[in-house]
Short mmCIF file of C-alpha atoms in Angstrom, two decimals:
data_model
loop_
_atom_site.label_atom_id
_atom_site.label_comp_id
_atom_site.label_asym_id
_atom_site.label_seq_id
_atom_site.Cartn_x
_atom_site.Cartn_y
_atom_site.Cartn_z
CA MET A 1 11.22 21.81 2.47
CA ALA A 2 8.24 22.90 4.54
CA SER A 3 8.55 26.04 6.61
CA GLU A 4 7.78 24.57 10.04
CA PRO A 5 7.22 21.20 11.76
CA ALA A 6 3.88 19.90 12.93
CA THR A 7 2.78 19.71 16.53
CA ALA A 8 3.77 16.46 18.23
CA ALA A 9 1.15 14.13 19.63
CA LYS A 10 0.22 14.60 23.29
CA LYS A 11 0.49 11.86 25.87
CA THR A 12 -2.48 11.01 28.05
CA GLY A 13 -3.26 8.43 30.67
CA ASP A 14 -6.54 7.45 29.02
CA GLN A 15 -7.39 4.75 26.53
CA GLY A 16 -6.40 5.83 23.02
CA LYS A 17 -9.03 7.66 20.96
CA ALA A 18 -9.99 7.37 17.31
CA GLY A 19 -8.46 3.91 17.04
CA LEU A 20 -5.10 4.97 18.50
CA PRO A 21 -3.33 2.72 21.00
CA GLN A 22 -3.39 3.50 24.68
CA GLY A 23 -1.51 6.63 25.65
CA TRP A 24 -2.04 8.66 22.49
CA THR A 25 -4.56 11.37 21.72
CA LYS A 26 -6.08 12.13 18.33
CA ALA A 27 -3.17 14.48 17.62
CA PHE A 28 -0.63 12.69 15.42
CA THR A 29 3.15 12.74 15.52
CA LEU A 30 4.48 14.22 12.28
CA ASP A 31 8.10 13.32 11.80
CA GLU A 32 10.57 15.73 10.24
CA ALA A 33 11.02 13.38 7.28
CA VAL A 34 7.35 13.88 6.30
CA VAL A 35 7.59 17.65 6.67
CA GLU A 36 10.64 17.72 4.40
CA VAL A 37 8.87 16.06 1.45
CA LEU A 38 6.09 18.66 1.42
CA PRO A 39 6.41 21.46 -1.16
CA ARG A 40 8.81 24.22 -0.15
CA ASP A 41 7.29 26.93 2.08
CA THR A 42 4.29 24.79 2.97
CA LYS A 43 2.85 25.65 6.39
CA VAL A 44 1.68 22.65 8.42
CA LEU A 45 -1.45 23.42 10.43
CA SER A 46 -2.18 20.06 12.04
CA ALA A 47 -1.84 16.31 11.82
CA GLU A 48 -4.56 14.08 13.25
CA ALA A 49 -5.44 10.41 13.23
CA TRP A 50 -7.90 9.72 10.43
CA GLY A 51 -9.72 6.57 9.37
CA LYS A 52 -8.90 2.99 10.27
CA SER A 53 -6.38 0.51 8.93
CA ALA A 54 -5.69 -3.06 10.04
CA TRP A 55 -1.95 -2.93 9.44
CA THR A 56 -0.95 0.74 9.53
CA THR A 57 -1.65 3.99 11.33
CA THR A 58 -3.28 6.67 9.16
CA ALA A 59 -3.65 10.43 9.46
CA ARG A 60 -4.79 13.61 7.74
CA VAL A 61 -2.19 16.37 7.43
CA SER A 62 -3.68 19.85 6.99
CA THR A 63 -1.49 22.51 5.38
CA ILE A 64 -1.47 25.92 3.75
CA GLN A 65 0.26 25.95 0.37
CA PRO A 66 2.71 28.68 -0.67
CA ASN A 67 -0.12 30.24 -2.74
CA GLY A 68 -2.19 30.60 0.43
CA LYS A 69 -4.70 27.86 -0.40
CA PRO A 70 -5.42 25.00 2.01
CA LYS A 71 -4.41 21.46 1.08
CA ASN A 72 -4.80 18.17 2.92
CA TYR A 73 -2.58 15.11 2.61
CA PHE A 74 -3.18 11.47 3.54
CA LEU A 75 -0.40 9.90 5.59
CA LYS A 76 0.08 6.18 6.25
CA VAL A 77 2.80 4.84 8.51
CA ARG A 78 4.09 1.40 9.48
CA ILE A 79 5.89 1.44 12.81
CA PHE A 80 8.33 -0.83 14.63
CA SER A 81 9.52 0.26 18.06
CA LEU A 82 13.27 0.04 18.64
CA LEU A 83 12.88 0.50 22.38
CA ALA A 84 13.69 -2.20 24.90
CA PRO A 85 11.10 -5.00 25.32
CA GLY A 86 8.32 -3.89 27.63
CA ASP A 87 8.96 -0.18 27.07
CA GLU A 88 5.90 1.00 25.13
CA SER A 89 6.30 4.72 25.73
CA HIS A 90 6.56 5.40 21.99
CA SER A 91 5.08 2.23 20.51
CA PHE A 92 1.89 2.46 18.49
CA GLY A 93 0.49 0.92 15.33
CA GLN A 94 1.18 -2.62 14.16
CA CYS A 95 4.78 -3.79 14.47
CA ALA A 96 6.77 -4.17 11.24
CA LEU A 97 9.36 -6.89 11.63
CA GLY A 98 12.66 -5.64 10.28
CA ASP A 99 12.15 -3.68 7.08
CA HIS A 100 8.66 -5.01 6.33
CA GLY A 101 7.27 -1.49 6.73
CA ARG A 102 9.67 -0.38 4.02
CA THR A 103 8.41 -3.12 1.71
CA MET A 104 4.80 -2.07 2.27
CA MET A 105 5.31 1.66 1.74
CA LEU A 106 7.72 1.39 -1.19
CA GLY A 107 5.45 -1.15 -2.87
CA GLU A 108 2.38 1.04 -2.50
CA PHE A 109 4.13 4.20 -3.67
CA THR A 110 5.72 2.53 -6.70
CA SER A 111 2.60 0.68 -7.83
CA VAL A 112 0.23 3.64 -7.36
CA THR A 113 2.73 5.82 -9.24
CA GLU A 114 2.57 3.41 -12.19
CA ILE A 115 -1.24 3.47 -12.16
CA GLU A 116 -1.22 7.28 -11.93
CA LYS A 117 0.89 7.42 -15.12
CA VAL A 118 -1.69 5.39 -17.01
CA MET A 119 -4.93 6.64 -15.44
CA PRO A 120 -4.46 9.97 -13.62
CA GLY A 121 -7.14 10.48 -11.00
CA LEU A 122 -8.17 6.84 -10.69
CA LEU A 123 -6.46 6.67 -7.29
CA PRO A 124 -5.43 9.39 -4.82
CA ALA A 125 -2.24 10.84 -6.29
CA PRO A 126 0.98 9.58 -4.61
CA TYR A 127 3.44 12.19 -3.34
CA ALA A 128 6.23 10.49 -1.43
CA TRP A 129 7.39 7.63 0.74
CA GLY A 130 10.29 7.36 3.13
CA LYS A 131 11.65 6.63 6.59
CA PHE A 132 11.09 8.61 9.79
CA LYS A 133 14.12 10.34 11.27
CA ALA A 134 13.10 9.46 14.85
CA GLU A 135 15.86 7.23 16.20
CA ASP A 136 13.67 5.17 18.54
CA LEU A 137 11.18 4.10 15.86
CA LEU A 138 11.87 2.17 12.67
CA THR A 139 9.00 3.82 10.83
CA TYR A 140 8.19 4.09 7.14
CA PHE A 141 5.53 6.33 5.64
CA TYR A 142 3.49 6.86 2.48
CA LEU A 143 2.08 10.29 1.62
CA SER A 144 -0.66 10.89 -0.92
CA GLU A 145 -3.52 13.13 -1.93
CA PHE A 146 -6.26 13.27 0.72
CA VAL A 147 -9.72 12.24 -0.45
CA ASP A 148 -12.61 12.53 2.00
CA MET A 149 -14.36 9.41 0.76
CA ASP A 150 -18.05 8.67 0.89
CA VAL A 151 -18.04 5.36 2.77
CA VAL A 152 -21.83 5.07 2.79
CA ASN A 153 -22.78 5.18 -0.88
CA ALA A 154 -21.15 3.03 -3.55
CA PRO A 155 -19.83 4.72 -6.71
CA GLU A 156 -21.84 4.50 -9.92
CA PRO A 157 -20.91 0.99 -11.15
CA SER A 158 -20.77 1.80 -14.87
CA LEU A 159 -18.48 4.81 -14.35
CA PHE A 160 -16.11 2.97 -12.03
CA THR A 161 -15.86 -0.21 -14.11
CA ALA A 162 -15.32 1.83 -17.28
CA LYS A 163 -12.25 3.40 -15.66
CA VAL A 164 -10.91 0.03 -14.58
CA ALA A 165 -11.45 -1.34 -18.09
CA GLN A 166 -9.61 1.64 -19.55
CA LEU A 167 -6.70 0.99 -17.18
CA HIS A 168 -6.38 -2.57 -18.47
CA LYS A 169 -6.64 -1.51 -22.11
CA THR A 170 -4.07 1.27 -22.07
CA SER A 171 -1.31 -0.07 -19.82
CA VAL A 172 1.59 -2.21 -21.00
CA SER A 173 4.07 -4.26 -18.98
CA PRO A 174 7.55 -2.71 -19.39
CA GLU A 175 9.16 -6.16 -19.35
CA GLY A 176 6.61 -7.87 -21.56
CA LYS A 177 6.13 -10.35 -18.71
CA PHE A 178 3.95 -10.95 -15.68
CA GLY A 179 5.23 -9.55 -12.39
CA PHE A 180 6.55 -6.30 -10.98
CA HIS A 181 9.97 -4.83 -10.24
CA VAL A 182 9.12 -3.98 -6.61
CA THR A 183 7.49 -6.26 -4.04
CA THR A 184 3.86 -5.26 -3.41
CA CYS A 185 1.63 -6.29 -0.51
CA ASP A 186 -1.93 -7.32 0.23
CA GLY A 187 -2.34 -5.71 3.62
CA LYS A 188 0.79 -6.83 5.44
CA MET A 189 1.32 -9.89 3.23
CA ALA A 190 4.05 -9.56 0.62
CA HIS A 191 3.26 -10.79 -2.90
CA THR A 192 5.50 -13.07 -4.92
CA VAL A 193 6.09 -10.85 -7.96
CA ASP A 194 9.08 -12.36 -9.80
CA TRP A 195 8.84 -11.87 -13.59
CA GLU A 196 7.36 -14.81 -15.49
CA ASP A 197 6.55 -15.39 -19.17
CA SER A 198 3.51 -17.48 -18.26
CA TRP A 199 0.45 -16.04 -16.55
CA ALA A 200 -0.41 -19.49 -15.16
CA THR A 201 3.09 -19.87 -13.67
CA PHE A 202 3.01 -16.39 -12.20
CA TYR A 203 -0.44 -16.91 -10.65
CA ALA A 204 0.54 -20.30 -9.21
CA LYS A 205 3.61 -18.79 -7.53
CA LEU A 206 1.49 -15.91 -6.22
CA LEU A 207 -0.98 -18.37 -4.66
CA CYS A 208 1.77 -20.58 -3.25
CA GLY A 209 3.39 -17.52 -1.70
CA VAL A 210 0.17 -16.69 0.14
CA ALA A 211 -0.20 -20.31 1.27
CA LYS A 212 3.37 -20.26 2.60
CA LEU A 213 2.67 -17.12 4.65
CA ASP A 214 -0.47 -18.75 6.05
CA LEU A 215 1.51 -21.84 7.03
CA GLU A 216 4.11 -19.73 8.81
CA ALA A 217 1.45 -17.75 10.69
CA ASN A 218 -1.11 -20.45 11.50
CA GLY A 219 0.69 -23.76 11.30
CA SER A 220 -0.10 -26.82 9.21
CA PHE A 221 -3.64 -27.32 7.87
CA PRO A 222 -3.67 -30.54 5.78
CA LYS A 223 -6.98 -29.83 4.03
CA LEU A 224 -5.84 -26.37 2.97
CA LYS A 225 -2.52 -27.80 1.78
CA ALA A 226 -4.35 -30.40 -0.33
CA ALA A 227 -6.76 -27.83 -1.75
CA THR A 228 -3.87 -25.51 -2.68
CA ALA A 229 -2.06 -28.36 -4.42
CA ASN A 230 -5.18 -29.24 -6.43
CA ILE A 231 -5.63 -25.63 -7.55
CA VAL A 232 -1.97 -25.26 -8.52
CA ASP A 233 -1.62 -28.63 -10.25
CA LYS A 234 -5.04 -28.97 -11.87
CA VAL A 235 -7.20 -25.84 -11.89
CA ILE A 236 -4.64 -23.17 -12.85
CA PRO A 237 -3.18 -25.08 -15.83
CA ARG A 238 -6.66 -25.81 -17.22
CA LEU A 239 -8.14 -22.38 -16.52
CA LEU A 240 -5.17 -20.08 -17.15
CA GLY A 241 -2.59 -22.22 -18.91
CA VAL A 242 -4.79 -22.67 -21.99
CA LEU A 243 -4.84 -18.89 -22.48
CA GLN A 244 -1.23 -19.09 -23.72
CA SER A 245 -1.33 -22.53 -25.34
CA GLU A 246 -1.59 -23.51 -29.01
CA GLY A 247 -0.47 -20.14 -30.29
CA HIS A 248 -2.88 -18.02 -28.24
CA LEU A 249 -1.54 -14.54 -27.52
CA PHE A 250 -1.78 -13.11 -24.05
CA SER A 251 -0.38 -9.64 -23.36
CA MET A 252 0.50 -8.01 -20.04
CA GLU A 253 -1.29 -5.01 -18.63
CA THR A 254 -1.53 -3.22 -15.30
CA TYR A 255 -3.58 -4.86 -12.59
CA GLY A 256 -4.37 -4.05 -9.00
CA ARG A 257 -1.34 -2.55 -7.31
CA ALA A 258 0.56 -2.56 -10.59
CA MET A 259 0.89 -6.29 -11.05
CA TRP A 260 0.87 -7.02 -14.78
CA GLN A 261 -1.69 -9.27 -16.42
CA ARG A 262 -4.13 -9.52 -19.29
CA THR A 263 -7.77 -8.40 -18.89
#
């Protein structure tokens, strides 16, 4: 357990700064649950909003380790206010309906952990995930290594793609199938990740799951429905189904946020 809690965010009457909603400064609320997952005797110096995210609120947590060296952490939270409708005194970030925030954070932590086992250093190392202790907010968080990324210059293509290729070559699906044991998300959209023997079947269900979410959010779109049906019924069987037909072997390996497929 860490030695002391972080400073709470300060309320203001101005428009939110650094991408924060109205009423919040750049200082960031650090819940006790986050402090407790830090290494024992860690001293928290500050927590501040950092970067931008469409579906979560993100922050940098600055600490001093027990050995006296500084260390930063990256914190991502998904928040759903439990206050009465219209009371926004503690509401910020995108709302997570029910336990959707839990699905997002657990999925990211579990999948990144699997990738870290196969290719350490490919992604910022995951540390923890959990639920805030604050009673008025149903909030889930993900804590990882902080990397101050260069968002201007692209990485050397050959070095990056070599690492991705190595990930595909060295990982193996624990079930020998396509899927994952924990629901993962693309942004706020949950994937359909049930285990399947067929890559074509798995991919078709994944696509249909996305189409279903679009239908629920945006309503009926006949042309999109027809296009989806054509891809599922005609394109996927011909493009992906043949990879496992007539005795062809097709093994499962880690992909993306730890979905399993063949390179």
